[in-house]
PDB file of C-alpha atoms in Angstrom:
ATOM      1  CA  MET D 796      23.396  -4.367  -4.700  1.00 70.00           C
ATOM      2  CA  TYR D 797      23.322  -0.722  -3.551  1.00 83.00           C
ATOM      3  CA  ASP D 798      23.999  -0.041   0.126  1.00 93.00           C
ATOM      4  CA  TYR D 799      23.565   3.701  -0.135  1.00 94.00           C
ATOM      5  CA  ILE D 800      23.586   6.554  -2.617  1.00 96.00           C
ATOM      6  CA  LYS D 801      25.009   9.975  -1.833  1.00 96.00           C
ATOM      7  CA  GLY D 802      24.110  12.933  -3.993  1.00 97.00           C
ATOM      8  CA  GLU D 803      22.003  16.050  -4.393  1.00 97.00           C
ATOM      9  CA  VAL D 804      18.230  15.917  -4.133  1.00 97.00           C
ATOM     10  CA  ALA D 805      17.056  17.024  -7.586  1.00 97.00           C
ATOM     11  CA  ARG D 806      13.298  16.470  -7.257  1.00 96.00           C
ATOM     12  CA  ILE D 807      10.685  15.561  -4.652  1.00 96.00           C
ATOM     13  CA  THR D 808       7.265  14.024  -5.364  1.00 95.00           C
ATOM     14  CA  PRO D 809       4.653  12.588  -2.954  1.00 93.00           C
ATOM     15  CA  GLU D 810       6.021   9.076  -3.584  1.00 93.00           C
ATOM     16  CA  TYR D 811       9.714   9.371  -4.351  1.00 96.00           C
ATOM     17  CA  ILE D 812      12.772  11.573  -4.546  1.00 97.00           C
ATOM     18  CA  VAL D 813      15.370  11.849  -7.305  1.00 98.00           C
ATOM     19  CA  ILE D 814      19.023  11.880  -6.269  1.00 97.00           C
ATOM     20  CA  ASP D 815      21.487  13.328  -8.783  1.00 97.00           C
ATOM     21  CA  ARG D 816      24.782  11.488  -8.631  1.00 94.00           C
ATOM     22  CA  ASP D 817      27.327  12.718 -11.164  1.00 92.00           C
ATOM     23  CA  GLY D 818      24.599  13.607 -13.647  1.00 94.00           C
ATOM     24  CA  LEU D 819      22.684  10.345 -13.204  1.00 95.00           C
ATOM     25  CA  GLY D 820      19.255  10.622 -11.575  1.00 97.00           C
ATOM     26  CA  PHE D 821      18.249   7.816  -9.187  1.00 96.00           C
ATOM     27  CA  GLN D 822      14.499   7.590  -8.554  1.00 97.00           C
ATOM     28  CA  ILE D 823      14.117   6.415  -4.950  1.00 97.00           C
ATOM     29  CA  MET D 824      10.799   5.587  -3.288  1.00 96.00           C
ATOM     30  CA  THR D 825      10.833   6.655   0.348  1.00 95.00           C
ATOM     31  CA  PRO D 826       8.397   6.593   3.308  1.00 92.00           C
ATOM     32  CA  ASN D 827       8.172  10.387   3.571  1.00 91.00           C
ATOM     33  CA  PRO D 828       9.798  12.219   0.643  1.00 95.00           C
ATOM     34  CA  PHE D 829       9.225  15.573   2.284  1.00 93.00           C
ATOM     35  CA  ARG D 830      11.804  14.860   4.963  1.00 92.00           C
ATOM     36  CA  PHE D 831      14.284  15.730   2.218  1.00 95.00           C
ATOM     37  CA  GLN D 832      14.972  19.137   0.670  1.00 93.00           C
ATOM     38  CA  VAL D 833      15.662  19.955  -2.965  1.00 96.00           C
ATOM     39  CA  GLY D 834      19.280  20.965  -3.431  1.00 96.00           C
ATOM     40  CA  ALA D 835      20.496  19.286  -0.243  1.00 95.00           C
ATOM     41  CA  SER D 836      23.302  16.728  -0.294  1.00 96.00           C
ATOM     42  CA  GLU D 837      21.977  13.496   1.179  1.00 95.00           C
ATOM     43  CA  LEU D 838      23.204  10.008   1.949  1.00 96.00           C
ATOM     44  CA  VAL D 839      20.254   7.667   1.395  1.00 96.00           C
ATOM     45  CA  TYR D 840      20.374   4.042   2.568  1.00 96.00           C
ATOM     46  CA  THR D 841      18.800   1.904  -0.134  1.00 96.00           C
ATOM     47  CA  TYR D 842      17.016  -1.376  -0.705  1.00 96.00           C
ATOM     48  CA  LEU D 843      16.506  -2.762  -4.214  1.00 95.00           C
ATOM     49  CA  GLN D 844      13.067  -4.308  -4.672  1.00 92.00           C
ATOM     50  CA  VAL D 845      13.049  -6.764  -7.567  1.00 90.00           C
ATOM     51  CA  ARG D 846       9.940  -8.345  -9.073  1.00 83.00           C
ATOM     52  CA  GLU D 847       9.238  -9.809 -12.496  1.00 83.00           C
ATOM     53  CA  ASP D 848       7.649  -6.534 -13.604  1.00 85.00           C
ATOM     54  CA  LEU D 849       9.565  -4.036 -11.467  1.00 84.00           C
ATOM     55  CA  GLN D 850      12.951  -2.958 -10.166  1.00 90.00           C
ATOM     56  CA  GLN D 851      12.560  -0.182  -7.622  1.00 93.00           C
ATOM     57  CA  LEU D 852      15.036   1.523  -5.318  1.00 96.00           C
ATOM     58  CA  ILE D 853      13.626   2.231  -1.861  1.00 97.00           C
ATOM     59  CA  GLY D 854      15.506   4.681   0.333  1.00 96.00           C
ATOM     60  CA  PHE D 855      15.728   5.681   3.982  1.00 94.00           C
ATOM     61  CA  LYS D 856      17.204   8.525   6.026  1.00 92.00           C
ATOM     62  CA  THR D 857      18.736   6.172   8.602  1.00 90.00           C
ATOM     63  CA  LEU D 858      20.190   2.695   8.682  1.00 89.00           C
ATOM     64  CA  SER D 859      17.753   1.702  11.447  1.00 88.00           C
ATOM     65  CA  GLU D 860      14.796   2.537   9.212  1.00 91.00           C
ATOM     66  CA  ARG D 861      16.143   0.410   6.375  1.00 93.00           C
ATOM     67  CA  GLU D 862      16.866  -2.572   8.598  1.00 92.00           C
ATOM     68  CA  LEU D 863      13.415  -2.377  10.190  1.00 94.00           C
ATOM     69  CA  PHE D 864      11.924  -2.226   6.675  1.00 95.00           C
ATOM     70  CA  ARG D 865      13.796  -5.429   5.799  1.00 94.00           C
ATOM     71  CA  LYS D 866      12.412  -7.133   8.903  1.00 94.00           C
ATOM     72  CA  LEU D 867       8.869  -5.969   8.238  1.00 96.00           C
ATOM     73  CA  ILE D 868       8.685  -7.208   4.646  1.00 95.00           C
ATOM     74  CA  GLN D 869       9.586 -10.697   5.855  1.00 94.00           C
ATOM     75  CA  VAL D 870       6.327 -10.804   7.838  1.00 95.00           C
ATOM     76  CA  THR D 871       3.430 -12.547   6.105  1.00 93.00           C
ATOM     77  CA  GLY D 872       0.901  -9.927   5.033  1.00 91.00           C
ATOM     78  CA  ILE D 873       3.346  -7.007   4.911  1.00 93.00           C
ATOM     79  CA  GLY D 874       4.616  -5.879   1.524  1.00 92.00           C
ATOM     80  CA  PRO D 875       6.945  -2.995   0.690  1.00 93.00           C
ATOM     81  CA  LYS D 876       4.095  -0.469   0.490  1.00 91.00           C
ATOM     82  CA  GLY D 877       2.764  -1.481   3.908  1.00 92.00           C
ATOM     83  CA  ALA D 878       6.242  -1.344   5.432  1.00 94.00           C
ATOM     84  CA  LEU D 879       6.787   2.136   3.975  1.00 94.00           C
ATOM     85  CA  ALA D 880       3.541   3.343   5.555  1.00 91.00           C
ATOM     86  CA  ILE D 881       4.659   2.004   8.934  1.00 92.00           C
ATOM     87  CA  LEU D 882       7.965   3.867   8.621  1.00 91.00           C
ATOM     88  CA  ALA D 883       6.521   7.172   7.385  1.00 88.00           C
ATOM     89  CA  SER D 884       6.876   8.807  10.809  1.00 70.00           C
ATOM     90  CA  GLY D 885      10.647   8.493  10.601  1.00 60.00           C
ATOM     91  CA  GLN D 886      10.763   7.106  14.143  1.00 75.00           C
ATOM     92  CA  PRO D 887      11.448   3.353  14.022  1.00 83.00           C
ATOM     93  CA  GLU D 888      11.824   3.251  17.820  1.00 84.00           C
ATOM     94  CA  GLN D 889       8.067   3.879  18.117  1.00 84.00           C
ATOM     95  CA  VAL D 890       7.274   0.821  16.000  1.00 89.00           C
ATOM     96  CA  ILE D 891       9.856  -1.308  17.803  1.00 90.00           C
ATOM     97  CA  GLY D 892       8.414  -0.239  21.143  1.00 90.00           C
ATOM     98  CA  ALA D 893       4.891  -1.235  20.067  1.00 91.00           C
ATOM     99  CA  ILE D 894       6.113  -4.653  18.922  1.00 93.00           C
ATOM    100  CA  GLU D 895       7.969  -5.270  22.182  1.00 92.00           C
ATOM    101  CA  ARG D 896       4.919  -4.204  24.223  1.00 92.00           C
ATOM    102  CA  GLU D 897       2.660  -6.392  22.037  1.00 94.00           C
ATOM    103  CA  ASP D 898       0.610  -3.281  21.334  1.00 93.00           C
ATOM    104  CA  ASP D 899      -1.447  -4.495  18.395  1.00 91.00           C
ATOM    105  CA  ALA D 900      -3.879  -1.579  18.866  1.00 91.00           C
ATOM    106  CA  PHE D 901      -1.023   0.710  17.808  1.00 90.00           C
ATOM    107  CA  LEU D 902      -0.095  -1.387  14.790  1.00 92.00           C
ATOM    108  CA  VAL D 903      -3.602  -1.771  13.343  1.00 91.00           C
ATOM    109  CA  LYS D 904      -3.794   1.991  12.821  1.00 89.00           C
ATOM    110  CA  PHE D 905      -1.373   1.720   9.909  1.00 91.00           C
ATOM    111  CA  PRO D 906      -3.047   1.303   6.484  1.00 89.00           C
ATOM    112  CA  GLY D 907      -3.301  -2.327   5.417  1.00 86.00           C
ATOM    113  CA  VAL D 908      -2.554  -3.711   8.892  1.00 91.00           C
ATOM    114  CA  GLY D 909      -5.448  -5.629  10.418  1.00 92.00           C
ATOM    115  CA  LYS D 910      -5.634  -7.459  13.726  1.00 94.00           C
ATOM    116  CA  LYS D 911      -4.272 -10.698  12.240  1.00 94.00           C
ATOM    117  CA  THR D 912      -1.336  -8.981  10.544  1.00 95.00           C
ATOM    118  CA  ALA D 913      -0.523  -6.995  13.684  1.00 95.00           C
ATOM    119  CA  ARG D 914      -0.353 -10.202  15.708  1.00 95.00           C
ATOM    120  CA  GLN D 915       1.843 -11.757  13.019  1.00 96.00           C
ATOM    121  CA  ILE D 916       4.233  -8.794  13.199  1.00 96.00           C
ATOM    122  CA  ILE D 917       4.495  -9.229  16.967  1.00 96.00           C
ATOM    123  CA  LEU D 918       4.887 -13.000  16.701  1.00 95.00           C
ATOM    124  CA  ASP D 919       7.629 -12.772  14.080  1.00 95.00           C
ATOM    125  CA  LEU D 920       9.607  -9.777  15.343  1.00 95.00           C
ATOM    126  CA  LYS D 921       9.255  -9.455  19.111  1.00 93.00           C
ATOM    127  CA  GLY D 922      12.645  -9.834  20.758  1.00 90.00           C
ATOM    128  CA  LYS D 923      14.473  -9.637  17.417  1.00 89.00           C
ATOM    129  CA  LEU D 924      14.780  -5.881  17.007  1.00 87.00           C
ATOM    130  CA  HIS D 925      16.957  -4.790  19.917  1.00 76.00           C
ATOM    131  CA  ASP D 926      19.943  -4.202  17.643  1.00 74.00           C
ATOM    132  CA  LEU D 927      17.875  -1.642  15.727  1.00 73.00           C
ATOM    133  CA  ALA D 928      16.790   0.339  18.775  1.00 54.00           C
ATOM    134  CA  ASP D 929      19.598   2.865  18.879  1.00 48.00           C
ATOM    135  CA  VAL D 930      17.290   5.317  20.680  1.00 38.00           C
ATOM    136  CA  GLU D 931      15.426   4.681  23.942  1.00 38.00           C
ATOM    137  CA  PHE D 932      11.710   4.037  23.594  1.00 37.00           C
ATOM    138  CA  VAL D 933       9.689   7.132  24.444  1.00 37.00           C
ATOM    139  CA  ASP D 934       6.050   7.791  25.203  1.00 37.00           C
ATOM    140  CA  GLY D 935       3.955   9.638  22.657  1.00 39.00           C
ATOM    141  CA  LEU D 936       4.041   9.492  18.874  1.00 41.00           C
ATOM    142  CA  PHE D 937       5.544  11.391  15.990  1.00 41.00           C
ATOM    143  CA  GLU D 938       7.154  14.356  17.721  1.00 41.00           C
ATOM    144  CA  VAL D 939       7.357  17.293  15.348  1.00 38.00           C
ATOM    145  CA  GLU D 940      10.450  19.357  14.692  1.00 41.00           C
ATOM    146  CA  GLN D 941       9.849  22.893  13.479  1.00 39.00           C
ATOM    147  CA  ASP D 942      11.316  23.742  10.078  1.00 43.00           C
ATOM    148  CA  GLU D 943      11.266  26.641   7.661  1.00 42.00           C
ATOM    149  CA  THR D 944       7.771  27.639   6.624  1.00 38.00           C
ATOM    150  CA  SER D 945       6.371  27.466   3.114  1.00 41.00           C
ATOM    151  CA  SER D 946       3.058  27.954   1.369  1.00 40.00           C
ATOM    152  CA  GLY D 947       0.385  26.391   3.564  1.00 45.00           C
ATOM    153  CA  ASN D 948      -1.992  25.311   0.814  1.00 73.00           C
ATOM    154  CA  GLN D 949       0.704  23.757  -1.359  1.00 87.00           C
ATOM    155  CA  SER D 950       2.244  22.004   1.616  1.00 90.00           C
ATOM    156  CA  LEU D 951      -1.134  20.627   2.671  1.00 91.00           C
ATOM    157  CA  ASP D 952      -1.866  19.340  -0.833  1.00 90.00           C
ATOM    158  CA  GLU D 953       1.539  17.655  -1.029  1.00 91.00           C
ATOM    159  CA  ALA D 954       1.111  16.084   2.401  1.00 91.00           C
ATOM    160  CA  LEU D 955      -2.324  14.707   1.505  1.00 92.00           C
ATOM    161  CA  GLN D 956      -0.994  13.229  -1.734  1.00 92.00           C
ATOM    162  CA  ALA D 957       1.874  11.577   0.131  1.00 92.00           C
ATOM    163  CA  LEU D 958      -0.480  10.137   2.762  1.00 92.00           C
ATOM    164  CA  GLN D 959      -2.792   8.764   0.060  1.00 91.00           C
ATOM    165  CA  ALA D 960       0.241   7.196  -1.653  1.00 89.00           C
ATOM    166  CA  LEU D 961       0.993   5.414   1.619  1.00 90.00           C
ATOM    167  CA  GLY D 962      -2.510   3.942   1.689  1.00 90.00           C
ATOM    168  CA  TYR D 963      -4.543   6.245   3.927  1.00 90.00           C
ATOM    169  CA  SER D 964      -8.087   6.596   2.610  1.00 90.00           C
ATOM    170  CA  GLU D 965      -9.880   9.781   1.627  1.00 89.00           C
ATOM    171  CA  ARG D 966     -12.392   9.100   4.410  1.00 89.00           C
ATOM    172  CA  GLU D 967      -9.636   8.928   7.033  1.00 91.00           C
ATOM    173  CA  LEU D 968      -8.042  12.130   5.786  1.00 93.00           C
ATOM    174  CA  LYS D 969     -11.343  14.041   5.686  1.00 92.00           C
ATOM    175  CA  LYS D 970     -11.766  13.426   9.412  1.00 92.00           C
ATOM    176  CA  ILE D 971      -8.575  15.319  10.230  1.00 93.00           C
ATOM    177  CA  MET D 972      -8.785  17.990   7.513  1.00 92.00           C
ATOM    178  CA  PRO D 973     -10.119  20.775   9.797  1.00 92.00           C
ATOM    179  CA  ARG D 974      -7.114  20.349  12.080  1.00 92.00           C
ATOM    180  CA  LEU D 975      -4.677  20.199   9.172  1.00 92.00           C
ATOM    181  CA  GLU D 976      -6.094  23.380   7.652  1.00 91.00           C
ATOM    182  CA  GLU D 977      -5.070  25.193  10.825  1.00 91.00           C
ATOM    183  CA  LEU D 978      -1.393  24.465  10.022  1.00 90.00           C
ATOM    184  CA  GLU D 979      -1.075  27.264   7.484  1.00 84.00           C
ATOM    185  CA  GLY D 980       2.534  28.153   6.811  1.00 86.00           C
ATOM    186  CA  GLU D 981       3.989  24.833   8.018  1.00 90.00           C
ATOM    187  CA  THR D 982       6.206  22.652   5.854  1.00 91.00           C
ATOM    188  CA  THR D 983       4.903  19.552   4.102  1.00 92.00           C
ATOM    189  CA  ASP D 984       6.980  17.342   6.401  1.00 90.00           C
ATOM    190  CA  THR D 985       5.526  18.990   9.512  1.00 90.00           C
ATOM    191  CA  ILE D 986       1.965  18.631   8.199  1.00 92.00           C
ATOM    192  CA  MET D 987       2.585  14.960   7.400  1.00 91.00           C
ATOM    193  CA  LYS D 988       3.891  14.289  10.900  1.00 89.00           C
ATOM    194  CA  LYS D 989       0.956  16.141  12.458  1.00 91.00           C
ATOM    195  CA  ALA D 990      -1.470  14.219  10.240  1.00 92.00           C
ATOM    196  CA  LEU D 991       0.018  10.917  11.386  1.00 89.00           C
ATOM    197  CA  GLN D 992      -0.292  12.106  14.972  1.00 88.00           C
ATOM    198  CA  TYR D 993      -3.982  12.938  14.455  1.00 90.00           C
ATOM    199  CA  LEU D 994      -4.653   9.653  12.614  1.00 88.00           C
ATOM    200  CA  PHE D 995      -3.270   7.805  15.632  1.00 82.00           C
ATOM    201  CA  GLY D 996      -5.452   9.797  17.991  1.00 73.00           C
ATOM    202  CA  ARG D 997      -2.572  11.467  19.800  1.00 58.00           C
TER     203      ARG D 997
END
């Protein structure tokens, strides 16, 4: 129904952003809201999730992310929340590379993805994602781009809330807290990317 929405980012929360389009605010759930900036003009690729009790817009920075999301939610055992957690790094080529390599050890590190679901993802999607891989596969995980700094404590709190919204447990986050506390002055987006890197043991 909606292919994309272009407008100004009016609000950011740990789970969604609000895009103002001609005075109408669109609430859009997104894998990592803190990749966006309040006041910036953004084009967000969207997917409309419809259930009996819910209509929810889900948005993505790139077309590749949205199309990979659509593929993932067709896999048995993967719902929209699980697919959003997988895409939170903002690097779909990493996920595609793991699927093509049959690297289930990589996939099971995402919240809600067990060994059986990881194998199902590989079984269903291997060899079917080449049209989404508009960037060469690279080694490593979740490379971090430096951005403007902000309040360290607030950014850390926001990042932790966003990670919990994606399904990471308090126990998992406590393990990496000492390393995250060293990132004083970094943006929420940078802390989130670093946290994902630490959660994956990289």
